[in-house]
């Protein structure tokens, strides 16, 4: 355990514990007393392996960080590949690999910013699908449609100046729209507007929002898994086997300590590495079946995309080292139509992220995020989108719901693990071969992983209803209608876009993006109905919701320690009185003079705090 004399802030929090002997994945000597199966299962099923402020051993942080990276891999790789056709890069796999490396690199930067200075929850940042629809709509405008010759592989010379001008002009247009729209998100976050809105958001708003993050993705998960159902089913089976059936089985591993020298320790490997183990096993199986030519070699044949060489061009052509930098595709340009469309994507992304914050807090054993943390989180996500636009990922960044699901499966909620994952993303963004290797994971494996992850996210969303009175017809209506509308309206709009044409391109894009985003439709309806249909706070679940979080967070520190600014900001540094009035800062920031009165007794402390309206909690000694 770290020294108790350190300030309870950020990474110096004295409640950060390396190993206290009470974690589910603690190292236990062979022959030591072990709880009976039933008692052990009860303890392990109700507790986190590592809570948000715990620090696992460094090697576990690395492996767990790699697992989070692999969990986000599907979305990180899919976004550049989806955009490549609209950017005229369909037959330029080398540039596609550069886009993949760039989005890895920027996601690592944004994750570090979010965990250290943003909402401070263990939540990964990555590309957002909410930006894809307006981006594709902008690139499908007559002025930006790709010339016919770029769709013909025999006519494309990826190194010719003419081809480079074609795709880079589109990328710069996309960059400018993302950077301007991100300023809107920065303002919403740091101005406190998003925190003000959270006063009116309860379980009946959060539940449909989180649930509809995952439910509409059944199509993409099914399409990926359907490339080879056998491999996808094996991936699902292994993840379920490791995370549910073998989670309480300790595995003896050789270890070394100065006091005990070489010995065997036990660790619950299956509980904390279910996704990583499943990916490795199925990937090796696909490699063996590829080498033996069991899988077909024709790309139009079922099962081809289970081959490990189906994406081989990316691995072959990617350089060993390439450092992404801002403006690598040129100076961004601005389009009003693009800005309006991306703003609609920003709104949807913010709604999703707020839901992810609550889901992440619940799964990592933290209380609900306070207003100032939500403000910072959304503001930092806006900064992340600004950086993504500057670097040229062709996309923004948002909180990754897939990794929230991973927290629920592994029960490892330490934010230091996410820091390690961010460092892995930074490295793979600079080493092109490494990123290309992970990008070559067969599609059916990713689809099988999504089956489990999206299921957990859906369950997390529905679980918020436990705090509401679901015997109330009011609550049944709000949740049921919100979910059904969130599935039905986007489906209809996608098939009838011509009926919503107003003649104004920008307005058409905004309408289409909002109405085709299920989480926005369901969350918005839940928000409106929950705040307009009469109902008590107890019936709405607001009281029990907040109390429930506190009861379930016995192993964590108070939210003031979790969500405070890091590195002593507000306690050692930047302690001016005006600092606490900023919407993104805690309201209980310490004042320099407070330390002078620590020994003056309780009355003196009370007088000081009353004068400045600051809550000061200290241990008084008389």
PDB file of N, CA, C and O in Angstrom, residues 156-223:
ATOM      1  N   UNK A 156      -6.199   2.590 -60.457  1.00  0.00           N
ATOM      2  CA  UNK A 156      -5.753   3.315 -59.265  1.00  0.00           C
ATOM      3  C   UNK A 156      -4.254   3.140 -59.068  1.00  0.00           C
ATOM      4  O   UNK A 156      -3.755   2.006 -58.982  1.00  0.00           O
ATOM      5  N   UNK A 157      -3.551   4.250 -59.024  1.00  0.00           N
ATOM      6  CA  UNK A 157      -2.138   4.269 -58.652  1.00  0.00           C
ATOM      7  C   UNK A 157      -2.039   5.068 -57.358  1.00  0.00           C
ATOM      8  O   UNK A 157      -2.120   6.296 -57.358  1.00  0.00           O
ATOM      9  N   UNK A 158      -1.893   4.356 -56.246  1.00  0.00           N
ATOM     10  CA  UNK A 158      -1.989   4.996 -54.927  1.00  0.00           C
ATOM     11  C   UNK A 158      -0.912   6.035 -54.685  1.00  0.00           C
ATOM     12  O   UNK A 158      -1.049   6.866 -53.785  1.00  0.00           O
ATOM     13  N   UNK A 159       0.157   6.021 -55.464  1.00  0.00           N
ATOM     14  CA  UNK A 159       1.234   6.997 -55.258  1.00  0.00           C
ATOM     15  C   UNK A 159       1.161   8.175 -56.219  1.00  0.00           C
ATOM     16  O   UNK A 159       1.992   9.087 -56.132  1.00  0.00           O
ATOM     17  N   UNK A 160       0.177   8.191 -57.123  1.00  0.00           N
ATOM     18  CA  UNK A 160       0.078   9.283 -58.086  1.00  0.00           C
ATOM     19  C   UNK A 160      -0.462  10.538 -57.418  1.00  0.00           C
ATOM     20  O   UNK A 160      -1.341  10.468 -56.558  1.00  0.00           O
ATOM     21  N   UNK A 161       0.038  11.717 -57.784  1.00  0.00           N
ATOM     22  CA  UNK A 161      -0.445  12.969 -57.182  1.00  0.00           C
ATOM     23  C   UNK A 161      -1.931  13.192 -57.394  1.00  0.00           C
ATOM     24  O   UNK A 161      -2.612  13.730 -56.519  1.00  0.00           O
ATOM     25  N   UNK A 162      -2.464  12.778 -58.544  1.00  0.00           N
ATOM     26  CA  UNK A 162      -3.883  12.978 -58.821  1.00  0.00           C
ATOM     27  C   UNK A 162      -4.743  12.194 -57.839  1.00  0.00           C
ATOM     28  O   UNK A 162      -5.726  12.728 -57.296  1.00  0.00           O
ATOM     29  N   UNK A 163      -4.374  10.940 -57.584  1.00  0.00           N
ATOM     30  CA  UNK A 163      -5.152  10.128 -56.654  1.00  0.00           C
ATOM     31  C   UNK A 163      -5.035  10.667 -55.232  1.00  0.00           C
ATOM     32  O   UNK A 163      -6.023  10.718 -54.482  1.00  0.00           O
ATOM     33  N   UNK A 164      -3.843  11.073 -54.849  1.00  0.00           N
ATOM     34  CA  UNK A 164      -3.635  11.606 -53.496  1.00  0.00           C
ATOM     35  C   UNK A 164      -4.472  12.863 -53.287  1.00  0.00           C
ATOM     36  O   UNK A 164      -5.062  13.057 -52.223  1.00  0.00           O
ATOM     37  N   UNK A 165      -4.539  13.742 -54.312  1.00  0.00           N
ATOM     38  CA  UNK A 165      -5.362  14.942 -54.195  1.00  0.00           C
ATOM     39  C   UNK A 165      -6.836  14.593 -54.009  1.00  0.00           C
ATOM     40  O   UNK A 165      -7.541  15.257 -53.234  1.00  0.00           O
ATOM     41  N   UNK A 166      -7.300  13.566 -54.698  1.00  0.00           N
ATOM     42  CA  UNK A 166      -8.713  13.193 -54.628  1.00  0.00           C
ATOM     43  C   UNK A 166      -9.122  12.808 -53.205  1.00  0.00           C
ATOM     44  O   UNK A 166     -10.090  13.339 -52.655  1.00  0.00           O
ATOM     45  N   UNK A 167      -8.381  11.878 -52.606  1.00  0.00           N
ATOM     46  CA  UNK A 167      -8.828  11.399 -51.291  1.00  0.00           C
ATOM     47  C   UNK A 167      -8.459  12.372 -50.178  1.00  0.00           C
ATOM     48  O   UNK A 167      -9.208  12.505 -49.200  1.00  0.00           O
ATOM     49  N   UNK A 168      -7.344  13.085 -50.281  1.00  0.00           N
ATOM     50  CA  UNK A 168      -6.965  14.012 -49.222  1.00  0.00           C
ATOM     51  C   UNK A 168      -7.886  15.224 -49.178  1.00  0.00           C
ATOM     52  O   UNK A 168      -8.127  15.785 -48.105  1.00  0.00           O
ATOM     53  N   UNK A 169      -8.436  15.660 -50.327  1.00  0.00           N
ATOM     54  CA  UNK A 169      -9.386  16.779 -50.322  1.00  0.00           C
ATOM     55  C   UNK A 169     -10.635  16.397 -49.530  1.00  0.00           C
ATOM     56  O   UNK A 169     -11.184  17.225 -48.777  1.00  0.00           O
ATOM     57  N   UNK A 170     -11.088  15.173 -49.664  1.00  0.00           N
ATOM     58  CA  UNK A 170     -12.265  14.701 -48.919  1.00  0.00           C
ATOM     59  C   UNK A 170     -11.954  14.555 -47.437  1.00  0.00           C
ATOM     60  O   UNK A 170     -12.764  14.891 -46.579  1.00  0.00           O
ATOM     61  N   UNK A 171     -10.778  14.061 -47.139  1.00  0.00           N
ATOM     62  CA  UNK A 171     -10.394  13.916 -45.734  1.00  0.00           C
ATOM     63  C   UNK A 171     -10.285  15.271 -45.057  1.00  0.00           C
ATOM     64  O   UNK A 171     -10.734  15.454 -43.911  1.00  0.00           O
ATOM     65  N   UNK A 172      -9.707  16.261 -45.728  1.00  0.00           N
ATOM     66  CA  UNK A 172      -9.568  17.592 -45.127  1.00  0.00           C
ATOM     67  C   UNK A 172     -10.933  18.236 -44.883  1.00  0.00           C
ATOM     68  O   UNK A 172     -11.130  18.929 -43.890  1.00  0.00           O
ATOM     69  N   UNK A 173     -11.874  17.994 -45.783  1.00  0.00           N
ATOM     70  CA  UNK A 173     -13.229  18.508 -45.595  1.00  0.00           C
ATOM     71  C   UNK A 173     -13.881  17.882 -44.375  1.00  0.00           C
ATOM     72  O   UNK A 173     -14.556  18.545 -43.587  1.00  0.00           O
ATOM     73  N   UNK A 174     -13.652  16.589 -44.204  1.00  0.00           N
ATOM     74  CA  UNK A 174     -14.190  15.873 -43.052  1.00  0.00           C
ATOM     75  C   UNK A 174     -13.516  16.347 -41.768  1.00  0.00           C
ATOM     76  O   UNK A 174     -14.170  16.515 -40.727  1.00  0.00           O
ATOM     77  N   UNK A 175     -12.223  16.565 -41.815  1.00  0.00           N
ATOM     78  CA  UNK A 175     -11.492  17.059 -40.647  1.00  0.00           C
ATOM     79  C   UNK A 175     -12.043  18.397 -40.170  1.00  0.00           C
ATOM     80  O   UNK A 175     -12.254  18.603 -38.969  1.00  0.00           O
ATOM     81  N   UNK A 176     -12.243  19.327 -41.091  1.00  0.00           N
ATOM     82  CA  UNK A 176     -12.728  20.649 -40.709  1.00  0.00           C
ATOM     83  C   UNK A 176     -14.093  20.595 -40.058  1.00  0.00           C
ATOM     84  O   UNK A 176     -14.345  21.278 -39.051  1.00  0.00           O
ATOM     85  N   UNK A 177     -14.999  19.781 -40.600  1.00  0.00           N
ATOM     86  CA  UNK A 177     -16.340  19.660 -40.025  1.00  0.00           C
ATOM     87  C   UNK A 177     -16.271  19.088 -38.613  1.00  0.00           C
ATOM     88  O   UNK A 177     -16.972  19.543 -37.696  1.00  0.00           O
ATOM     89  N   UNK A 178     -15.419  18.084 -38.397  1.00  0.00           N
ATOM     90  CA  UNK A 178     -15.296  17.463 -37.077  1.00  0.00           C
ATOM     91  C   UNK A 178     -14.707  18.445 -36.068  1.00  0.00           C
ATOM     92  O   UNK A 178     -15.167  18.533 -34.917  1.00  0.00           O
ATOM     93  N   UNK A 179     -13.710  19.217 -36.477  1.00  0.00           N
ATOM     94  CA  UNK A 179     -13.059  20.145 -35.549  1.00  0.00           C
ATOM     95  C   UNK A 179     -14.005  21.264 -35.130  1.00  0.00           C
ATOM     96  O   UNK A 179     -14.039  21.647 -33.947  1.00  0.00           O
ATOM     97  N   UNK A 180     -14.796  21.794 -36.054  1.00  0.00           N
ATOM     98  CA  UNK A 180     -15.743  22.856 -35.690  1.00  0.00           C
ATOM     99  C   UNK A 180     -16.851  22.304 -34.801  1.00  0.00           C
ATOM    100  O   UNK A 180     -17.235  22.909 -33.790  1.00  0.00           O
ATOM    101  N   UNK A 181     -17.378  21.136 -35.147  1.00  0.00           N
ATOM    102  CA  UNK A 181     -18.456  20.542 -34.357  1.00  0.00           C
ATOM    103  C   UNK A 181     -17.969  20.171 -32.950  1.00  0.00           C
ATOM    104  O   UNK A 181     -18.739  20.231 -31.979  1.00  0.00           O
ATOM    105  N   UNK A 182     -16.698  19.805 -32.827  1.00  0.00           N
ATOM    106  CA  UNK A 182     -16.171  19.433 -31.509  1.00  0.00           C
ATOM    107  C   UNK A 182     -16.148  20.628 -30.560  1.00  0.00           C
ATOM    108  O   UNK A 182     -16.252  20.455 -29.335  1.00  0.00           O
ATOM    109  N   UNK A 183     -16.012  21.832 -31.101  1.00  0.00           N
ATOM    110  CA  UNK A 183     -16.048  23.030 -30.249  1.00  0.00           C
ATOM    111  C   UNK A 183     -17.401  23.163 -29.554  1.00  0.00           C
ATOM    112  O   UNK A 183     -17.490  23.661 -28.432  1.00  0.00           O
ATOM    113  N   UNK A 184     -18.461  22.737 -30.233  1.00  0.00           N
ATOM    114  CA  UNK A 184     -19.799  22.735 -29.635  1.00  0.00           C
ATOM    115  C   UNK A 184     -19.832  21.802 -28.430  1.00  0.00           C
ATOM    116  O   UNK A 184     -20.382  22.142 -27.369  1.00  0.00           O
ATOM    117  N   UNK A 185     -19.228  20.630 -28.555  1.00  0.00           N
ATOM    118  CA  UNK A 185     -19.208  19.681 -27.446  1.00  0.00           C
ATOM    119  C   UNK A 185     -18.353  20.198 -26.294  1.00  0.00           C
ATOM    120  O   UNK A 185     -18.701  20.020 -25.118  1.00  0.00           O
ATOM    121  N   UNK A 186     -17.241  20.826 -26.596  1.00  0.00           N
ATOM    122  CA  UNK A 186     -16.389  21.398 -25.546  1.00  0.00           C
ATOM    123  C   UNK A 186     -17.166  22.440 -24.750  1.00  0.00           C
ATOM    124  O   UNK A 186     -17.101  22.482 -23.512  1.00  0.00           O
ATOM    125  N   UNK A 187     -17.923  23.281 -25.454  1.00  0.00           N
ATOM    126  CA  UNK A 187     -18.712  24.308 -24.776  1.00  0.00           C
ATOM    127  C   UNK A 187     -19.797  23.685 -23.900  1.00  0.00           C
ATOM    128  O   UNK A 187     -19.978  24.097 -22.738  1.00  0.00           O
ATOM    129  N   UNK A 188     -20.510  22.698 -24.406  1.00  0.00           N
ATOM    130  CA  UNK A 188     -21.572  22.042 -23.640  1.00  0.00           C
ATOM    131  C   UNK A 188     -21.017  21.421 -22.363  1.00  0.00           C
ATOM    132  O   UNK A 188     -21.626  21.492 -21.290  1.00  0.00           O
ATOM    133  N   UNK A 189     -19.820  20.829 -22.460  1.00  0.00           N
ATOM    134  CA  UNK A 189     -19.241  20.169 -21.297  1.00  0.00           C
ATOM    135  C   UNK A 189     -18.697  21.140 -20.271  1.00  0.00           C
ATOM    136  O   UNK A 189     -19.129  21.158 -19.114  1.00  0.00           O
ATOM    137  N   UNK A 190     -17.777  21.994 -20.669  1.00  0.00           N
ATOM    138  CA  UNK A 190     -17.089  22.861 -19.718  1.00  0.00           C
ATOM    139  C   UNK A 190     -17.946  24.025 -19.236  1.00  0.00           C
ATOM    140  O   UNK A 190     -17.632  24.637 -18.212  1.00  0.00           O
ATOM    141  N   UNK A 191     -19.021  24.331 -19.941  1.00  0.00           N
ATOM    142  CA  UNK A 191     -19.922  25.381 -19.466  1.00  0.00           C
ATOM    143  C   UNK A 191     -20.863  24.873 -18.379  1.00  0.00           C
ATOM    144  O   UNK A 191     -21.522  25.671 -17.702  1.00  0.00           O
ATOM    145  N   UNK A 192     -20.944  23.548 -18.224  1.00  0.00           N
ATOM    146  CA  UNK A 192     -21.815  22.977 -17.206  1.00  0.00           C
ATOM    147  C   UNK A 192     -23.229  22.704 -17.681  1.00  0.00           C
ATOM    148  O   UNK A 192     -24.062  22.263 -16.887  1.00  0.00           O
ATOM    149  N   UNK A 193     -23.526  22.929 -18.948  1.00  0.00           N
ATOM    150  CA  UNK A 193     -24.885  22.701 -19.432  1.00  0.00           C
ATOM    151  C   UNK A 193     -25.272  21.233 -19.340  1.00  0.00           C
ATOM    152  O   UNK A 193     -26.402  20.899 -18.994  1.00  0.00           O
ATOM    153  N   UNK A 194     -24.325  20.340 -19.631  1.00  0.00           N
ATOM    154  CA  UNK A 194     -24.645  18.913 -19.557  1.00  0.00           C
ATOM    155  C   UNK A 194     -24.883  18.498 -18.109  1.00  0.00           C
ATOM    156  O   UNK A 194     -25.750  17.675 -17.812  1.00  0.00           O
ATOM    157  N   UNK A 195     -24.118  19.091 -17.185  1.00  0.00           N
ATOM    158  CA  UNK A 195     -24.330  18.784 -15.768  1.00  0.00           C
ATOM    159  C   UNK A 195     -25.659  19.295 -15.267  1.00  0.00           C
ATOM    160  O   UNK A 195     -26.320  18.657 -14.443  1.00  0.00           O
ATOM    161  N   UNK A 196     -26.087  20.455 -15.760  1.00  0.00           N
ATOM    162  CA  UNK A 196     -27.396  20.986 -15.382  1.00  0.00           C
ATOM    163  C   UNK A 196     -28.509  20.050 -15.834  1.00  0.00           C
ATOM    164  O   UNK A 196     -29.469  19.789 -15.095  1.00  0.00           O
ATOM    165  N   UNK A 197     -28.390  19.504 -17.034  1.00  0.00           N
ATOM    166  CA  UNK A 197     -29.405  18.591 -17.551  1.00  0.00           C
ATOM    167  C   UNK A 197     -29.467  17.303 -16.734  1.00  0.00           C
ATOM    168  O   UNK A 197     -30.529  16.666 -16.657  1.00  0.00           O
ATOM    169  N   UNK A 198     -28.344  16.911 -16.101  1.00  0.00           N
ATOM    170  CA  UNK A 198     -28.328  15.668 -15.341  1.00  0.00           C
ATOM    171  C   UNK A 198     -29.213  15.731 -14.105  1.00  0.00           C
ATOM    172  O   UNK A 198     -29.513  14.697 -13.511  1.00  0.00           O
ATOM    173  N   UNK A 199     -29.642  16.932 -13.714  1.00  0.00           N
ATOM    174  CA  UNK A 199     -30.585  17.040 -12.594  1.00  0.00           C
ATOM    175  C   UNK A 199     -31.916  16.383 -12.930  1.00  0.00           C
ATOM    176  O   UNK A 199     -32.668  15.978 -12.047  1.00  0.00           O
ATOM    177  N   UNK A 200     -32.221  16.305 -14.207  1.00  0.00           N
ATOM    178  CA  UNK A 200     -33.515  15.800 -14.644  1.00  0.00           C
ATOM    179  C   UNK A 200     -33.426  14.381 -15.205  1.00  0.00           C
ATOM    180  O   UNK A 200     -34.390  13.870 -15.746  1.00  0.00           O
ATOM    181  N   UNK A 201     -32.245  13.774 -15.104  1.00  0.00           N
ATOM    182  CA  UNK A 201     -32.051  12.444 -15.673  1.00  0.00           C
ATOM    183  C   UNK A 201     -31.989  11.415 -14.549  1.00  0.00           C
ATOM    184  O   UNK A 201     -31.200  11.540 -13.617  1.00  0.00           O
ATOM    185  N   UNK A 202     -32.826  10.409 -14.652  1.00  0.00           N
ATOM    186  CA  UNK A 202     -32.883   9.332 -13.669  1.00  0.00           C
ATOM    187  C   UNK A 202     -32.815   7.975 -14.342  1.00  0.00           C
ATOM    188  O   UNK A 202     -32.506   7.867 -15.536  1.00  0.00           O
ATOM    189  N   UNK A 203     -33.133   6.910 -13.606  1.00  0.00           N
ATOM    190  CA  UNK A 203     -33.040   5.553 -14.172  1.00  0.00           C
ATOM    191  C   UNK A 203     -33.890   5.352 -15.416  1.00  0.00           C
ATOM    192  O   UNK A 203     -33.499   4.596 -16.307  1.00  0.00           O
ATOM    193  N   UNK A 204     -35.053   6.010 -15.494  1.00  0.00           N
ATOM    194  CA  UNK A 204     -35.935   5.799 -16.638  1.00  0.00           C
ATOM    195  C   UNK A 204     -35.447   6.535 -17.888  1.00  0.00           C
ATOM    196  O   UNK A 204     -35.989   6.337 -18.979  1.00  0.00           O
ATOM    197  N   UNK A 205     -34.441   7.379 -17.740  1.00  0.00           N
ATOM    198  CA  UNK A 205     -33.776   7.964 -18.908  1.00  0.00           C
ATOM    199  C   UNK A 205     -32.530   7.170 -19.255  1.00  0.00           C
ATOM    200  O   UNK A 205     -32.264   6.876 -20.425  1.00  0.00           O
ATOM    201  N   UNK A 206     -31.770   6.797 -18.232  1.00  0.00           N
ATOM    202  CA  UNK A 206     -30.527   6.072 -18.444  1.00  0.00           C
ATOM    203  C   UNK A 206     -30.789   4.663 -18.977  1.00  0.00           C
ATOM    204  O   UNK A 206     -30.075   4.180 -19.866  1.00  0.00           O
ATOM    205  N   UNK A 207     -31.821   3.987 -18.460  1.00  0.00           N
ATOM    206  CA  UNK A 207     -32.076   2.590 -18.841  1.00  0.00           C
ATOM    207  C   UNK A 207     -32.295   2.429 -20.341  1.00  0.00           C
ATOM    208  O   UNK A 207     -31.614   1.611 -20.983  1.00  0.00           O
ATOM    209  N   UNK A 208     -33.221   3.153 -20.972  1.00  0.00           N
ATOM    210  CA  UNK A 208     -33.371   2.979 -22.427  1.00  0.00           C
ATOM    211  C   UNK A 208     -32.170   3.465 -23.225  1.00  0.00           C
ATOM    212  O   UNK A 208     -31.857   2.903 -24.279  1.00  0.00           O
ATOM    213  N   UNK A 209     -31.471   4.491 -22.716  1.00  0.00           N
ATOM    214  CA  UNK A 209     -30.303   4.998 -23.441  1.00  0.00           C
ATOM    215  C   UNK A 209     -29.218   3.935 -23.526  1.00  0.00           C
ATOM    216  O   UNK A 209     -28.687   3.637 -24.607  1.00  0.00           O
ATOM    217  N   UNK A 210     -28.865   3.335 -22.388  1.00  0.00           N
ATOM    218  CA  UNK A 210     -27.815   2.318 -22.379  1.00  0.00           C
ATOM    219  C   UNK A 210     -28.275   1.070 -23.124  1.00  0.00           C
ATOM    220  O   UNK A 210     -27.510   0.473 -23.894  1.00  0.00           O
ATOM    221  N   UNK A 211     -29.519   0.666 -22.907  1.00  0.00           N
ATOM    222  CA  UNK A 211     -30.022  -0.534 -23.565  1.00  0.00           C
ATOM    223  C   UNK A 211     -29.980  -0.391 -25.077  1.00  0.00           C
ATOM    224  O   UNK A 211     -29.605  -1.330 -25.799  1.00  0.00           O
ATOM    225  N   UNK A 212     -30.338   0.798 -25.560  1.00  0.00           N
ATOM    226  CA  UNK A 212     -30.373   1.015 -27.007  1.00  0.00           C
ATOM    227  C   UNK A 212     -29.001   1.318 -27.593  1.00  0.00           C
ATOM    228  O   UNK A 212     -28.873   1.486 -28.805  1.00  0.00           O
ATOM    229  N   UNK A 213     -27.976   1.385 -26.753  1.00  0.00           N
ATOM    230  CA  UNK A 213     -26.621   1.442 -27.281  1.00  0.00           C
ATOM    231  C   UNK A 213     -26.282   0.111 -27.940  1.00  0.00           C
ATOM    232  O   UNK A 213     -25.640   0.050 -28.998  1.00  0.00           O
ATOM    233  N   UNK A 214     -26.723  -0.975 -27.325  1.00  0.00           N
ATOM    234  CA  UNK A 214     -26.342  -2.311 -27.777  1.00  0.00           C
ATOM    235  C   UNK A 214     -27.382  -2.988 -28.663  1.00  0.00           C
ATOM    236  O   UNK A 214     -27.029  -3.655 -29.627  1.00  0.00           O
ATOM    237  N   UNK A 215     -28.669  -2.833 -28.323  1.00  0.00           N
ATOM    238  CA  UNK A 215     -29.694  -3.573 -29.065  1.00  0.00           C
ATOM    239  C   UNK A 215     -29.653  -3.350 -30.579  1.00  0.00           C
ATOM    240  O   UNK A 215     -29.757  -4.311 -31.352  1.00  0.00           O
ATOM    241  N   UNK A 216     -29.522  -2.101 -31.057  1.00  0.00           N
ATOM    242  CA  UNK A 216     -29.508  -1.924 -32.516  1.00  0.00           C
ATOM    243  C   UNK A 216     -28.284  -2.505 -33.202  1.00  0.00           C
ATOM    244  O   UNK A 216     -28.248  -2.578 -34.432  1.00  0.00           O
ATOM    245  N   UNK A 217     -27.284  -2.930 -32.426  1.00  0.00           N
ATOM    246  CA  UNK A 217     -26.061  -3.454 -33.020  1.00  0.00           C
ATOM    247  C   UNK A 217     -26.157  -4.942 -33.330  1.00  0.00           C
ATOM    248  O   UNK A 217     -25.170  -5.553 -33.736  1.00  0.00           O
ATOM    249  N   UNK A 218     -27.336  -5.532 -33.118  1.00  0.00           N
ATOM    250  CA  UNK A 218     -27.462  -6.971 -33.368  1.00  0.00           C
ATOM    251  C   UNK A 218     -27.174  -7.293 -34.837  1.00  0.00           C
ATOM    252  O   UNK A 218     -26.656  -8.362 -35.159  1.00  0.00           O
ATOM    253  N   UNK A 219     -27.482  -6.347 -35.725  1.00  0.00           N
ATOM    254  CA  UNK A 219     -27.252  -6.575 -37.149  1.00  0.00           C
ATOM    255  C   UNK A 219     -25.774  -6.701 -37.473  1.00  0.00           C
ATOM    256  O   UNK A 219     -25.349  -7.649 -38.147  1.00  0.00           O
ATOM    257  N   UNK A 220     -24.955  -5.749 -36.972  1.00  0.00           N
ATOM    258  CA  UNK A 220     -23.527  -5.789 -37.262  1.00  0.00           C
ATOM    259  C   UNK A 220     -22.865  -6.984 -36.586  1.00  0.00           C
ATOM    260  O   UNK A 220     -21.976  -7.623 -37.169  1.00  0.00           O
ATOM    261  N   UNK A 221     -23.289  -7.292 -35.350  1.00  0.00           N
ATOM    262  CA  UNK A 221     -22.737  -8.465 -34.664  1.00  0.00           C
ATOM    263  C   UNK A 221     -23.087  -9.742 -35.422  1.00  0.00           C
ATOM    264  O   UNK A 221     -22.249 -10.634 -35.592  1.00  0.00           O
ATOM    265  N   UNK A 222     -24.335  -9.826 -35.888  1.00  0.00           N
ATOM    266  CA  UNK A 222     -24.750 -11.004 -36.636  1.00  0.00           C
ATOM    267  C   UNK A 222     -24.045 -11.115 -37.977  1.00  0.00           C
ATOM    268  O   UNK A 222     -23.668 -12.212 -38.407  1.00  0.00           O
ATOM    269  N   UNK A 223     -23.837  -9.976 -38.652  1.00  0.00           N
ATOM    270  CA  UNK A 223     -23.142 -10.003 -39.944  1.00  0.00           C
ATOM    271  C   UNK A 223     -21.698 -10.468 -39.785  1.00  0.00           C
ATOM    272  O   UNK A 223     -21.193 -11.265 -40.589  1.00  0.00           O
TER     273      UNK A 223
END
